[in-house]
Tab-separated table of C-alpha atoms in Angstrom:
chain	number	residue	atom	x	y	z
A	300	UNK	CA	-114.053	10.675	155.269
A	301	UNK	CA	-117.311	11.415	153.398
A	302	UNK	CA	-119.073	8.591	151.688
A	303	UNK	CA	-120.256	9.056	148.190
A	304	UNK	CA	-123.901	10.000	147.991
A	305	UNK	CA	-126.286	8.827	145.176
A	306	UNK	CA	-129.036	10.928	143.771
A	307	UNK	CA	-132.240	10.365	141.815
A	308	UNK	CA	-132.326	10.745	138.056
A	309	UNK	CA	-132.689	14.217	136.734
A	310	UNK	CA	-135.025	14.253	133.652
A	311	UNK	CA	-134.774	17.492	131.742
A	312	UNK	CA	-132.793	15.942	128.859
A	313	UNK	CA	-135.089	17.296	126.159
A	314	UNK	CA	-134.772	20.926	127.074
A	315	UNK	CA	-131.109	20.453	127.718
A	316	UNK	CA	-130.512	19.110	124.273
A	317	UNK	CA	-132.658	21.852	122.657
A	318	UNK	CA	-130.640	24.575	124.303
A	319	UNK	CA	-127.424	22.734	123.513
A	320	UNK	CA	-128.188	22.357	119.811
A	321	UNK	CA	-129.038	26.134	119.475
A	322	UNK	CA	-125.766	27.178	121.182
A	323	UNK	CA	-123.797	24.680	119.117
A	324	UNK	CA	-125.416	26.034	115.889
A	325	UNK	CA	-124.267	29.596	116.867
A	326	UNK	CA	-120.838	28.553	117.734
A	327	UNK	CA	-120.050	26.217	114.756
A	328	UNK	CA	-122.207	27.872	112.184
A	329	UNK	CA	-120.002	30.953	112.154
A	330	UNK	CA	-122.635	33.445	113.155
A	331	UNK	CA	-119.901	35.841	114.298
A	332	UNK	CA	-117.987	36.696	111.138
A	333	UNK	CA	-114.367	37.727	110.873
A	334	UNK	CA	-112.925	40.019	108.346
A	335	UNK	CA	-109.973	37.737	107.398
A	336	UNK	CA	-107.867	34.893	108.792
A	337	UNK	CA	-104.898	37.301	109.555
A	338	UNK	CA	-103.921	37.432	113.251
A	339	UNK	CA	-101.333	39.775	114.726
A	340	UNK	CA	-100.019	38.418	118.111
A	341	UNK	CA	-98.458	41.228	120.260
A	342	UNK	CA	-95.649	40.745	122.790
A	343	UNK	CA	-98.068	40.846	125.700
A	344	UNK	CA	-100.061	38.047	124.161
A	345	UNK	CA	-102.961	40.107	122.707
A	346	UNK	CA	-104.471	38.991	119.374
A	347	UNK	CA	-105.697	41.263	116.759
A	348	UNK	CA	-107.743	39.605	114.042
A	349	UNK	CA	-108.479	41.350	110.742
A	350	UNK	CA	-106.801	41.874	107.223
A	351	UNK	CA	-103.207	43.082	106.872
A	352	UNK	CA	-103.270	45.927	104.357
A	353	UNK	CA	-99.763	47.385	104.629
A	354	UNK	CA	-96.284	46.648	106.111
A	355	UNK	CA	-93.614	49.292	106.632
A	356	UNK	CA	-90.440	49.381	108.608
A	357	UNK	CA	-92.136	51.595	111.119
A	358	UNK	CA	-95.498	50.397	111.325
A	359	UNK	CA	-97.925	47.448	110.426
A	360	UNK	CA	-101.481	48.218	109.229
A	361	UNK	CA	-104.371	45.898	109.862
A	362	UNK	CA	-107.997	46.479	109.064
A	363	UNK	CA	-110.415	45.073	111.727
A	364	UNK	CA	-114.259	44.795	111.861
A	365	UNK	CA	-114.417	46.391	115.245
A	366	UNK	CA	-111.932	49.209	115.165
A	367	UNK	CA	-111.332	50.015	111.539
A	368	UNK	CA	-107.700	50.357	110.371
A	369	UNK	CA	-105.013	50.143	113.096
A	370	UNK	CA	-101.364	50.885	112.856
A	371	UNK	CA	-98.997	48.980	115.054
A	372	UNK	CA	-95.171	49.423	115.727
A	373	UNK	CA	-93.322	46.303	114.843
A	374	UNK	CA	-91.449	46.515	118.084
A	375	UNK	CA	-94.715	45.462	119.795
A	376	UNK	CA	-95.333	42.609	117.504
A	377	UNK	CA	-94.324	39.018	118.426
A	378	UNK	CA	-95.545	37.452	115.176
A	379	UNK	CA	-97.958	37.531	112.337
A	380	UNK	CA	-100.159	34.507	111.240
A	381	UNK	CA	-102.163	34.277	108.184
A	382	UNK	CA	-104.955	32.169	107.047
A	383	UNK	CA	-103.973	32.374	103.437
A	384	UNK	CA	-100.950	31.242	101.441
A	385	UNK	CA	-100.106	34.203	99.445
A	386	UNK	CA	-96.768	36.200	99.848
A	387	UNK	CA	-96.137	39.559	101.316
A	388	UNK	CA	-93.399	42.024	100.327
A	389	UNK	CA	-91.735	43.539	103.376
A	390	UNK	CA	-89.750	46.615	102.918
A	391	UNK	CA	-86.620	47.734	104.962
A	392	UNK	CA	-84.400	50.650	104.551
A	393	UNK	CA	-81.647	48.390	103.171
A	394	UNK	CA	-83.712	46.082	100.872
A	395	UNK	CA	-86.971	44.600	99.983
A	396	UNK	CA	-87.780	40.839	100.012
A	397	UNK	CA	-90.805	38.484	99.695
A	398	UNK	CA	-91.443	36.118	102.551
A	399	UNK	CA	-94.091	33.421	103.098
A	400	UNK	CA	-97.196	35.006	104.605
A	401	UNK	CA	-98.329	32.088	106.899
A	402	UNK	CA	-96.022	33.558	109.715
A	403	UNK	CA	-93.853	36.649	109.703
A	404	UNK	CA	-91.741	37.129	112.946
A	405	UNK	CA	-91.321	40.706	113.800
A	406	UNK	CA	-88.667	41.981	116.180
A	407	UNK	CA	-87.735	45.429	117.396
A	408	UNK	CA	-85.939	46.121	114.198
A	409	UNK	CA	-87.046	44.649	110.917
A	410	UNK	CA	-83.371	45.043	109.532
A	411	UNK	CA	-80.828	42.511	109.958
A	412	UNK	CA	-77.132	43.049	109.471
A	413	UNK	CA	-77.625	42.009	105.820
A	414	UNK	CA	-80.800	43.928	105.323
A	415	UNK	CA	-82.939	40.708	105.263
A	416	UNK	CA	-85.822	39.745	107.461
A	417	UNK	CA	-85.632	36.613	109.586
A	418	UNK	CA	-88.116	33.795	108.351
A	419	UNK	CA	-89.942	31.486	110.562
A	420	UNK	CA	-92.150	28.650	109.347
A	421	UNK	CA	-95.499	28.398	110.854
A	422	UNK	CA	-95.986	25.828	113.530
A	423	UNK	CA	-99.526	24.631	113.320
A	424	UNK	CA	-99.090	21.537	115.309
A	425	UNK	CA	-97.746	21.218	118.971
A	426	UNK	CA	-97.951	18.582	121.556
A	427	UNK	CA	-96.605	16.630	124.461
A	428	UNK	CA	-96.586	13.020	125.774
A	429	UNK	CA	-95.667	11.970	129.407
A	430	UNK	CA	-95.156	8.693	131.092
A	431	UNK	CA	-94.769	7.572	134.802
A	432	UNK	CA	-94.029	3.955	135.385
A	433	UNK	CA	-93.843	1.897	138.695
A	434	UNK	CA	-92.833	-1.798	138.835
A	435	UNK	CA	-92.426	-3.686	142.185
A	436	UNK	CA	-91.756	-7.322	142.893
A	437	UNK	CA	-91.583	-7.989	146.594
A	438	UNK	CA	-91.692	-11.789	146.619
A	439	UNK	CA	-95.397	-12.528	147.291
A	440	UNK	CA	-96.508	-9.248	145.956
A	441	UNK	CA	-96.225	-8.226	142.471
A	442	UNK	CA	-97.385	-4.568	141.932
A	443	UNK	CA	-97.310	-2.380	138.734
A	444	UNK	CA	-98.641	1.001	137.876
A	445	UNK	CA	-98.587	2.871	134.593
A	446	UNK	CA	-99.675	6.525	134.316
A	447	UNK	CA	-99.556	8.372	130.857
A	448	UNK	CA	-100.922	11.464	129.336
A	449	UNK	CA	-100.735	13.417	126.137
A	450	UNK	CA	-101.781	16.597	124.564
A	451	UNK	CA	-102.276	17.905	120.969
A	452	UNK	CA	-102.952	21.374	119.749
A	453	UNK	CA	-103.454	22.714	116.215
A	454	UNK	CA	-104.246	26.336	115.379
A	455	UNK	CA	-104.530	28.369	112.173
A	456	UNK	CA	-106.049	31.893	111.951
A	457	UNK	CA	-109.215	32.001	113.975
A	458	UNK	CA	-109.507	28.245	114.526
A	459	UNK	CA	-107.980	25.976	117.007
A	460	UNK	CA	-108.202	22.317	118.000
A	461	UNK	CA	-107.053	20.799	121.291
A	462	UNK	CA	-107.156	17.331	122.810
A	463	UNK	CA	-106.023	15.831	126.026
A	464	UNK	CA	-105.949	12.204	127.171
A	465	UNK	CA	-104.844	10.364	130.360
A	466	UNK	CA	-104.458	6.690	131.421
A	467	UNK	CA	-103.928	5.143	134.847
A	468	UNK	CA	-103.677	1.394	135.146
A	469	UNK	CA	-102.683	-0.420	138.415
A	470	UNK	CA	-102.455	-4.099	139.367
A	471	UNK	CA	-101.902	-5.897	142.666
A	472	UNK	CA	-100.561	-9.465	142.521
A	473	UNK	CA	-101.267	-9.280	138.733
A	474	UNK	CA	-104.985	-8.475	139.506
A	475	UNK	CA	-106.163	-5.073	137.994
A	476	UNK	CA	-107.154	-2.646	140.725
A	477	UNK	CA	-107.474	0.504	138.740
A	478	UNK	CA	-108.349	1.208	135.116
A	479	UNK	CA	-109.019	4.905	134.697
A	480	UNK	CA	-108.860	6.884	131.530
A	481	UNK	CA	-110.156	10.120	129.967
A	482	UNK	CA	-110.275	11.867	126.597
A	483	UNK	CA	-111.084	15.534	126.144
A	484	UNK	CA	-111.114	17.082	122.518
A	485	UNK	CA	-112.125	20.663	122.028
A	486	UNK	CA	-112.804	22.890	119.010
A	487	UNK	CA	-112.269	26.684	119.485
A	488	UNK	CA	-113.281	29.598	117.191
A	489	UNK	CA	-111.856	33.054	117.974
A	490	UNK	CA	-114.412	35.922	117.584
A	491	UNK	CA	-111.933	38.688	118.547
A	492	UNK	CA	-108.240	38.675	119.718
A	493	UNK	CA	-109.107	37.267	123.117
A	494	UNK	CA	-112.685	35.914	123.036
A	495	UNK	CA	-113.575	32.543	121.668
A	496	UNK	CA	-116.217	29.931	121.634
A	497	UNK	CA	-115.525	26.380	122.385
A	498	UNK	CA	-117.240	23.206	121.868
A	499	UNK	CA	-116.107	20.006	123.798
A	500	UNK	CA	-116.926	16.351	124.072
A	501	UNK	CA	-115.181	14.368	126.847
A	502	UNK	CA	-115.403	10.725	127.930
A	503	UNK	CA	-114.212	9.224	131.236
A	504	UNK	CA	-114.011	5.903	132.816
A	505	UNK	CA	-113.116	4.863	136.345
A	506	UNK	CA	-114.034	1.194	136.127
A	507	UNK	CA	-113.099	-0.084	139.642
A	508	UNK	CA	-114.692	2.918	141.278
A	509	UNK	CA	-118.161	2.474	139.835
A	510	UNK	CA	-118.013	4.713	136.820
A	511	UNK	CA	-118.277	2.685	133.597
A	512	UNK	CA	-118.526	5.701	131.300
A	513	UNK	CA	-119.169	9.460	131.667
A	514	UNK	CA	-119.900	11.464	128.517
A	515	UNK	CA	-120.029	15.239	128.599
A	516	UNK	CA	-120.853	17.634	125.685
A	517	UNK	CA	-121.475	21.295	125.615
A	518	UNK	CA	-120.374	24.831	124.432
A	519	UNK	CA	-118.411	27.269	126.422
A	520	UNK	CA	-117.154	30.807	126.160
A	521	UNK	CA	-113.463	31.394	126.576
A	522	UNK	CA	-111.093	34.314	127.289
A	523	UNK	CA	-107.362	34.481	126.644
A	524	UNK	CA	-105.923	36.835	129.289
A	525	UNK	CA	-102.317	36.177	128.310
A	526	UNK	CA	-100.977	33.900	125.550
A	527	UNK	CA	-97.234	34.068	124.649
A	528	UNK	CA	-94.237	31.994	125.066
A	529	UNK	CA	-93.509	33.094	128.702
A	530	UNK	CA	-97.042	33.163	130.078
A	531	UNK	CA	-100.427	31.590	129.204
A	532	UNK	CA	-103.688	32.216	131.205
A	533	UNK	CA	-106.920	31.022	129.649
A	534	UNK	CA	-110.357	30.508	131.235
A	535	UNK	CA	-113.644	29.018	130.112
A	536	UNK	CA	-117.299	29.012	131.383
A	537	UNK	CA	-119.889	26.798	129.838
A	538	UNK	CA	-122.983	24.617	130.136
A	539	UNK	CA	-122.797	20.924	129.611
A	540	UNK	CA	-125.018	17.744	129.207
A	541	UNK	CA	-123.642	14.686	131.044
A	542	UNK	CA	-124.720	11.075	130.678
A	543	UNK	CA	-123.334	8.474	133.114
A	544	UNK	CA	-123.284	4.701	133.004
A	545	UNK	CA	-122.278	2.818	136.147
A	546	UNK	CA	-120.814	-0.719	136.534
A	547	UNK	CA	-123.867	-1.379	138.813
A	548	UNK	CA	-127.110	0.482	139.227
A	549	UNK	CA	-129.277	2.764	137.040
A	550	UNK	CA	-127.572	5.234	134.574
A	551	UNK	CA	-128.451	8.766	134.809
A	552	UNK	CA	-128.006	12.117	133.004
A	553	UNK	CA	-128.036	15.742	134.062
A	554	UNK	CA	-127.229	19.310	133.079
A	555	UNK	CA	-124.277	21.144	134.695
A	556	UNK	CA	-122.370	24.414	134.575
A	557	UNK	CA	-118.532	24.305	134.378
A	558	UNK	CA	-115.514	26.427	134.820
A	559	UNK	CA	-112.084	25.580	133.543
A	560	UNK	CA	-108.720	27.431	133.721
A	561	UNK	CA	-105.177	26.794	132.414
A	562	UNK	CA	-102.104	28.515	133.539
A	563	UNK	CA	-98.498	28.139	132.541
A	564	UNK	CA	-95.528	30.314	133.405
A	565	UNK	CA	-91.762	30.039	132.475
A	566	UNK	CA	-89.704	30.959	135.500
A	567	UNK	CA	-85.967	31.083	136.530
A	568	UNK	CA	-84.820	32.115	132.962
A	569	UNK	CA	-86.851	29.332	131.304
A	570	UNK	CA	-85.245	26.666	133.473
A	571	UNK	CA	-88.462	25.732	135.080
A	572	UNK	CA	-92.163	25.861	133.995
A	573	UNK	CA	-94.966	26.085	136.608
A	574	UNK	CA	-98.311	24.833	135.249
A	575	UNK	CA	-101.809	24.549	136.700
A	576	UNK	CA	-105.181	23.470	135.100
A	577	UNK	CA	-108.481	22.518	136.466
A	578	UNK	CA	-112.162	22.055	135.613
A	579	UNK	CA	-115.078	22.471	138.037
A	580	UNK	CA	-118.610	21.097	137.301
A	581	UNK	CA	-121.708	21.663	139.421
A	582	UNK	CA	-124.969	19.873	138.815
A	583	UNK	CA	-127.908	22.224	137.721
A	584	UNK	CA	-130.479	20.259	139.703
A	585	UNK	CA	-128.410	20.074	142.909
A	586	UNK	CA	-125.540	22.559	143.418
A	587	UNK	CA	-124.299	20.621	146.506
A	588	UNK	CA	-123.026	17.907	144.021
A	589	UNK	CA	-119.931	18.750	142.097
A	590	UNK	CA	-116.681	17.411	140.508
A	591	UNK	CA	-113.305	19.104	140.693
A	592	UNK	CA	-110.288	17.837	138.859
A	593	UNK	CA	-106.946	19.731	138.988
A	594	UNK	CA	-103.243	19.154	137.834
A	595	UNK	CA	-100.539	21.290	139.318
A	596	UNK	CA	-96.796	20.918	138.716
A	597	UNK	CA	-93.229	21.889	137.737
A	598	UNK	CA	-91.599	20.983	134.518
A	599	UNK	CA	-87.895	20.970	134.040
A	600	UNK	CA	-86.440	20.869	130.526
A	601	UNK	CA	-83.547	18.450	130.095
A	602	UNK	CA	-82.537	18.505	126.349
A	603	UNK	CA	-84.350	19.722	123.307
A	604	UNK	CA	-87.957	18.568	123.919
A	605	UNK	CA	-87.209	16.076	126.686
A	606	UNK	CA	-88.257	17.066	130.189
A	607	UNK	CA	-89.022	15.867	133.723
A	608	UNK	CA	-91.941	17.007	135.789
A	609	UNK	CA	-93.466	16.537	139.284
A	610	UNK	CA	-97.156	16.741	139.458
A	611	UNK	CA	-99.935	16.710	142.069
A	612	UNK	CA	-103.449	15.597	140.801
A	613	UNK	CA	-106.499	16.128	142.855
A	614	UNK	CA	-109.776	14.414	141.843
A	615	UNK	CA	-112.915	15.308	143.751
A	616	UNK	CA	-116.221	13.725	143.028
A	617	UNK	CA	-119.269	13.457	145.232
A	618	UNK	CA	-121.714	12.785	142.432
A	619	UNK	CA	-121.146	9.175	141.177
A	620	UNK	CA	-118.063	7.366	142.360
A	621	UNK	CA	-118.286	4.255	144.547
A	622	UNK	CA	-115.157	4.840	146.706
A	623	UNK	CA	-114.485	5.321	150.272
A	624	UNK	CA	-113.449	9.142	149.870
A	625	UNK	CA	-114.674	11.762	147.509
A	626	UNK	CA	-111.174	13.153	147.206
A	627	UNK	CA	-108.261	11.183	145.463
A	628	UNK	CA	-104.833	12.666	145.481
A	629	UNK	CA	-101.917	11.385	143.230
A	630	UNK	CA	-98.314	12.501	143.263
A	631	UNK	CA	-96.150	11.531	140.336
A	632	UNK	CA	-92.813	12.025	138.629
A	633	UNK	CA	-93.114	12.112	134.878
A	634	UNK	CA	-90.791	11.829	131.954
A	635	UNK	CA	-91.942	13.661	128.902
A	636	UNK	CA	-91.247	15.000	125.479
A	637	UNK	CA	-92.705	18.195	123.772
A	638	UNK	CA	-92.748	19.006	120.101
């Protein structure tokens, strides 16, 4: 069991802030323009961003800033999202109709039996909430544990907003022994169909392990390898500025590099979902000091949005925490709801 090691204060805050503000300005200020807010999402998860200029039963035309005008077969298109509220006339061999332009689902054949096109409303918002509860009364011992987490996601056109949160609270004989929570909001801006810039600000507390508050802010560059209903694989690399306050001792701040990854896969004919996500931070002034946080599990749908999941969480921290081991492992059974 390795004991947690403490380090001296790293004092390059001014330069870190200057670099951070420049990167944030480039990210949020929209220095990389997009032609329009129309996004064509293919069956394999690829995104094509541009302006839709024509739609026919045999092809969909989109004008992009990087490849000019592209023609795509509707059979290869999962859906079309627009950043405007105007309507589009879609022609078929049987009839023509006008449908809302915020999202147009396209299948292998634009014709239905009645010659109409199936309409699907755009789903800007999605999210999930999970809860794991443990209550024990063993006579002289009265233990309780509450674990909860949530996620929210909003996207439209080339913009996306994501936020995750988690809470762990434990008592022993009605005395609090654990009070951990974290909140991680992110804003993403897509520069192309797969590449996006991200700006995040996260806060974390592990009160009874010595960490009163950790604040991390910084930009990252992300890449969507796959993004569809069956599979999602997304990764980000960024630079961050971190400030930490402790329950005892001197606060400190430092710069760090980070790598995060999210993976989701529907298996067994959508009866089970496997998921994994993690983030990995390394201090810029001492690469031997790092944090690694990961969640891996299986989710089982029950009915509509209800589900049960089993999860393993690993929290490795050899930078700040005042605990007997640098690695903390948690196994939990969660009840959740998705919308």
